[in-house]
Short mmCIF file of C-alpha atoms in Angstrom, two decimals:
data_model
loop_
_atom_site.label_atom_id
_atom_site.label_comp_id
_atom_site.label_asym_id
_atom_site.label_seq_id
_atom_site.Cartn_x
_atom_site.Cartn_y
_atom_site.Cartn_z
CA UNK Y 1 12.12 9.05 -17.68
CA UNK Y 2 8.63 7.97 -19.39
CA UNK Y 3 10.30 6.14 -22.16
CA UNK Y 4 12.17 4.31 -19.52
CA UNK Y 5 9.13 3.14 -17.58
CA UNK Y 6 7.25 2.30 -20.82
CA UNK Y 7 10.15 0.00 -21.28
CA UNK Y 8 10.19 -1.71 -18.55
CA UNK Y 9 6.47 -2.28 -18.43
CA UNK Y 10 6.63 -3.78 -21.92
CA UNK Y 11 8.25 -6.88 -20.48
CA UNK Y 12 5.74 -6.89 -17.36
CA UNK Y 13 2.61 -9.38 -18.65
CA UNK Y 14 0.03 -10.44 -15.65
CA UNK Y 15 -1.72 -13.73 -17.32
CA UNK Y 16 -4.25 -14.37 -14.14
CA UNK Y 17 -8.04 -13.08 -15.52
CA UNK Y 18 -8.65 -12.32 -12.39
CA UNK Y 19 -6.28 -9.68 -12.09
CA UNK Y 20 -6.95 -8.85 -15.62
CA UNK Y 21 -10.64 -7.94 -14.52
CA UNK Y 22 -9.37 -6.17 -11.17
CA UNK Y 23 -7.13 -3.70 -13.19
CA UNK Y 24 -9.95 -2.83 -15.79
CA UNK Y 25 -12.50 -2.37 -12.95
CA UNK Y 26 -10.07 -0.26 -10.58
CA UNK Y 27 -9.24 2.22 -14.48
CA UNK Y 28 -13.66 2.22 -15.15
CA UNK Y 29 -14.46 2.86 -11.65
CA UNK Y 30 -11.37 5.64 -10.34
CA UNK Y 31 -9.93 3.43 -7.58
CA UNK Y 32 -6.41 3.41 -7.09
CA UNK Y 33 -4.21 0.97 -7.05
CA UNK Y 34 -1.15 0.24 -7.69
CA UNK Y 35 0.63 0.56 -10.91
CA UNK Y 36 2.14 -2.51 -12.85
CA UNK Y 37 5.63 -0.96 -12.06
CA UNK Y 38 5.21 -0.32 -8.88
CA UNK Y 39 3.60 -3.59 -7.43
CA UNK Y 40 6.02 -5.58 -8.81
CA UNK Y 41 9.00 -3.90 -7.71
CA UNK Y 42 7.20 -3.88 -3.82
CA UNK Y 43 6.37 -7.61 -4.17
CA UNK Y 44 10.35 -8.00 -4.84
CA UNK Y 45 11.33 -6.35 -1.86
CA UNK Y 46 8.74 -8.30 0.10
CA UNK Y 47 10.12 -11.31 -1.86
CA UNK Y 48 13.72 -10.44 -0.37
CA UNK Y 49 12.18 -9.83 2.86
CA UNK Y 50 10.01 -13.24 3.22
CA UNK Y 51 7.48 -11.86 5.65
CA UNK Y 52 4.73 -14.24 6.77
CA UNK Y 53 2.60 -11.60 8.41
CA UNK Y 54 1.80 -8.69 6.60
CA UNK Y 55 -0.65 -5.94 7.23
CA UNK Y 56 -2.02 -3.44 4.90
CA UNK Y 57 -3.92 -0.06 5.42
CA UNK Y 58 -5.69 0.70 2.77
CA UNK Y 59 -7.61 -2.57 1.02
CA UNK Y 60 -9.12 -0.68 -2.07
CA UNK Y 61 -10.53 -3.68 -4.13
CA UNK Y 62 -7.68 -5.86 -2.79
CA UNK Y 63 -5.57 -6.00 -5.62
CA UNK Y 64 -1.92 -5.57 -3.85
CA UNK Y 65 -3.13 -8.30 -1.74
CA UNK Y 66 -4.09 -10.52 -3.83
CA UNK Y 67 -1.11 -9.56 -5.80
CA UNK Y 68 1.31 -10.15 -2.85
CA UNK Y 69 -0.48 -13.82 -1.96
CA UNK Y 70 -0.07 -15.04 -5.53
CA UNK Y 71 3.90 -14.18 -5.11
CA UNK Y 72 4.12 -15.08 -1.45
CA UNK Y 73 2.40 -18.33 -0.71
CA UNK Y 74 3.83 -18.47 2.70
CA UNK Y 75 2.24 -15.22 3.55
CA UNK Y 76 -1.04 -14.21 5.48
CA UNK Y 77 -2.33 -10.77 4.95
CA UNK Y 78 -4.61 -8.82 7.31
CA UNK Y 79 -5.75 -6.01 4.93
CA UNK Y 80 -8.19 -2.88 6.36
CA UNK Y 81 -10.63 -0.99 4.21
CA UNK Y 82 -13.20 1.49 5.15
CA UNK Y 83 -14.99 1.97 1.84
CA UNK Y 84 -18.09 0.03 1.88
CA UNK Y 85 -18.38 -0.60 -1.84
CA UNK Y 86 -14.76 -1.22 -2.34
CA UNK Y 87 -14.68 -3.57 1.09
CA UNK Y 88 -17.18 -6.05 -0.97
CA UNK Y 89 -15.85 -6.06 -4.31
CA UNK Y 90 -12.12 -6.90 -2.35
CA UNK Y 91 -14.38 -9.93 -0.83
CA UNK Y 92 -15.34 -11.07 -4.29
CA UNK Y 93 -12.16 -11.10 -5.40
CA UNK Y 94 -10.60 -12.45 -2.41
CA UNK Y 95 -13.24 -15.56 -3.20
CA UNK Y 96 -12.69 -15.75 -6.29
CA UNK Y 97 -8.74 -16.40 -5.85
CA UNK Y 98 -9.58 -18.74 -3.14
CA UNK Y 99 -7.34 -17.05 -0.66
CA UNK Y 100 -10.19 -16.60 2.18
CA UNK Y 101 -7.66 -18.38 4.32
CA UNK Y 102 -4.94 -15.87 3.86
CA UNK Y 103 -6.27 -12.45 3.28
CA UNK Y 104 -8.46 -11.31 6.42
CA UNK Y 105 -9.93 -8.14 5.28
CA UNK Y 106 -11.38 -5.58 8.01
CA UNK Y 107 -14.17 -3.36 6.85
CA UNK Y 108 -13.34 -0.24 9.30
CA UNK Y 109 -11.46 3.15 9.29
CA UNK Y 110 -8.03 2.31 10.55
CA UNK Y 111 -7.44 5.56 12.78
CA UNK Y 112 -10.42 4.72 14.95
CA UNK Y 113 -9.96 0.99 14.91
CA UNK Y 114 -9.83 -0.02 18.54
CA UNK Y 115 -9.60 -3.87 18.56
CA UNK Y 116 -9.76 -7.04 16.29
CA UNK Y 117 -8.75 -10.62 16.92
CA UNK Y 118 -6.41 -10.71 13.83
CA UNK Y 119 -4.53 -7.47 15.12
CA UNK Y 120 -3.60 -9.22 18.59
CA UNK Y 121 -0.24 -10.18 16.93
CA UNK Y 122 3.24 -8.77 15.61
CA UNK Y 123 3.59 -8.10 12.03
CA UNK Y 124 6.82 -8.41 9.58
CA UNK Y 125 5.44 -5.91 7.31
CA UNK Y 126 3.18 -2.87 7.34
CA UNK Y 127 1.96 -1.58 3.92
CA UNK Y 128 0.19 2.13 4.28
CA UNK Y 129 -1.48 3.19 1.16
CA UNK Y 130 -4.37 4.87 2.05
CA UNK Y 131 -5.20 8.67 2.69
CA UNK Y 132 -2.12 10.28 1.94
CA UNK Y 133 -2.67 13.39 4.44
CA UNK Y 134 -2.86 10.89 7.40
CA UNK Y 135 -0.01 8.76 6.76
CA UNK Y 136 1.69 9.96 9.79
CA UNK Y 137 -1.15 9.14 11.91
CA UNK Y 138 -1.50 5.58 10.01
CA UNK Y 139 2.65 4.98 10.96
CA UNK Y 140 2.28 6.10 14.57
CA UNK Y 141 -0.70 3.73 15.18
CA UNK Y 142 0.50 1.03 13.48
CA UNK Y 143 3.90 0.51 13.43
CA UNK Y 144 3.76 -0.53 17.07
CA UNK Y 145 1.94 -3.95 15.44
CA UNK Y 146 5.51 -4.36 13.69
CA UNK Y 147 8.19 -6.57 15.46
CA UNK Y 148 11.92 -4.89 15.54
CA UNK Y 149 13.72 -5.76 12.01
CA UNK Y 150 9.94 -5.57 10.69
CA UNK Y 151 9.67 -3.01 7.70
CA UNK Y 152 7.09 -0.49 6.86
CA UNK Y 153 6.67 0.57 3.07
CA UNK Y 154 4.60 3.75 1.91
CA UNK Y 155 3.05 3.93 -1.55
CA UNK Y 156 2.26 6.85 -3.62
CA UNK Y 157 5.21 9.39 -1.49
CA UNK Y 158 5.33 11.61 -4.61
CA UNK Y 159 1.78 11.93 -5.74
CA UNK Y 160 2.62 12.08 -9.29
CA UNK Y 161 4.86 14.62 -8.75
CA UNK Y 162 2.64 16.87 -6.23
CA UNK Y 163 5.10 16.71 -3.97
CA UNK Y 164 7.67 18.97 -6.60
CA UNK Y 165 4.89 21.96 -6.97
CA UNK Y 166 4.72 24.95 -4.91
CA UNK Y 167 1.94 25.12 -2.35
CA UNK Y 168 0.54 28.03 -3.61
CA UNK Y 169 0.55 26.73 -7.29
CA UNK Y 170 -1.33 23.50 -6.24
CA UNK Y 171 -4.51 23.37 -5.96
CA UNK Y 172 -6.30 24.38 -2.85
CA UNK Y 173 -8.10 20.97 -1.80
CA UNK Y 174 -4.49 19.42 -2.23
CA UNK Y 175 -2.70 21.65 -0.60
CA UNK Y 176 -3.11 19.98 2.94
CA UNK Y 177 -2.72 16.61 1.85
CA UNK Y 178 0.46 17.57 0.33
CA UNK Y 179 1.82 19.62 3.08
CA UNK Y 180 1.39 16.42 5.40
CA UNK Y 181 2.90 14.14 3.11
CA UNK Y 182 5.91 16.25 2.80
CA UNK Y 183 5.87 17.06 6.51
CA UNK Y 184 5.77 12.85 7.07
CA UNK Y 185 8.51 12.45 4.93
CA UNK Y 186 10.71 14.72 6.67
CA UNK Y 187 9.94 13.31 9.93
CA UNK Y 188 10.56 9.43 8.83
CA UNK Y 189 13.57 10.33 7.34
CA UNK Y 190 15.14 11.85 10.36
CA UNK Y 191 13.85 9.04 12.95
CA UNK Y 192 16.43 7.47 14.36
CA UNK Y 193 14.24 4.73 14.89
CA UNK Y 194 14.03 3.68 11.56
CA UNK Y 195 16.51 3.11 8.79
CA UNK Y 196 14.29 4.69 5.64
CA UNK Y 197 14.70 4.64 2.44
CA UNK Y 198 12.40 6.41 -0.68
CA UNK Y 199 12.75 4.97 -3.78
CA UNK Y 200 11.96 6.74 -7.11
CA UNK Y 201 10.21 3.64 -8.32
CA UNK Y 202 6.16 3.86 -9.62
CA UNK Y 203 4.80 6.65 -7.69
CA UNK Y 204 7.84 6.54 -4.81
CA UNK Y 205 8.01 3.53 -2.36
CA UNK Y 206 9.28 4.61 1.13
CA UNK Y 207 11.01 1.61 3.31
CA UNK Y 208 11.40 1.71 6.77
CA UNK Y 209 13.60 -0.48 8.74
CA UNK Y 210 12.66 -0.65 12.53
CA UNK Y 211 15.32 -0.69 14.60
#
């Protein structure tokens, strides 16, 4: 499966400096983002989709942003982030790509924000990739912001291959974390609500279709 991947990331090149600089910071400073792989495969099923309002939980530096406005010019993004350092660098970058007019990035913690002007509409798409252990709180709060036919898409679902281990063989600050992420799985998958989907594509994509 590794050769695989490494052989479809040998055709993936990202010219944009920018970018360039926001992957090498993200790999020197331990935030996590995205992988290659997996961003562009999720910017192809937003391509498909053609939202125009999308909402993210979980800003980091703002590198799917950013990633998703360079391949969806018709797009506006509304991105929240509760890390203070990681809320400004996202700001530089989101300067330095000029796309202060699209990306609207919210320096709170998502499960106890109350109100903000660029939340007072519906959504096409809702992108959770944040705290992995509260992504069922994240969907319940949120997906209410998504119109009917919107789509919701999870990042990270495995947890590079957490999700396969025994609970009592992981270790015991993960075990929690790992229990809800399983537990959220099971429950999205068997909401009738939703038409879901989890793909085994970068570290698992989960698509849900509300009904």
């Amino acid at each position: 499966m590794e050769s695989y991947r490494q052989y479809m990331e040998s055709f993936q090149s990202v010219s944009d400096p920018i970018i360039d600089d926001m992957e090498n910071y993200a790999s020197e400073h331990h935030v996590p983002i995205m992988d290659r792989l997996g961003i562009d495969t999720f910017i192809s099923l937003l391509r498909i989709q053609q939202p125009k309002r999308i909402l993210e939980i979980g800003s980091a530096i703002g590198y799917s942003a950013i990633r998703i406005a360079d391949r969806l010019p018709e797009a506006t993004i509304v991105t929240i982030e509760r890390d203070a350092e990681r809320y400004k660098k996202a700001v530089e970058y989101i300067i330095q790509k000029e796309f202060q007019e699209r990306i609207f990035i919210i320096e709170a913690d998502a499960l106890e924000l109350t109100s903000n002007e660029h939340l007072e509409v519906e959504f096409d798409a809702l992108f959770i990739d944040a705290a992995k252990g509260q992504y069922k709180r994240f969907f319940e709060k949120y997906a209410p912001f998504v119109k009917t036919g919107g789509i919701i898409y999870c990042d990270n679902m495995f947890m590079h291959g957490a999700v396969l281990i025994e609970d009592a063989k992981l270790p015991k600050r993960n075990r929690t974390m790992i229990r809800n992420l399983k537990e959220f799985t099971k429950w999205i998958l068997l909401n009738p609500e939703y038409e879901t989907s989890l793909l085994p594509v970068g570290d698992g994509i989960l698509i849900a279709v509300k009904k």
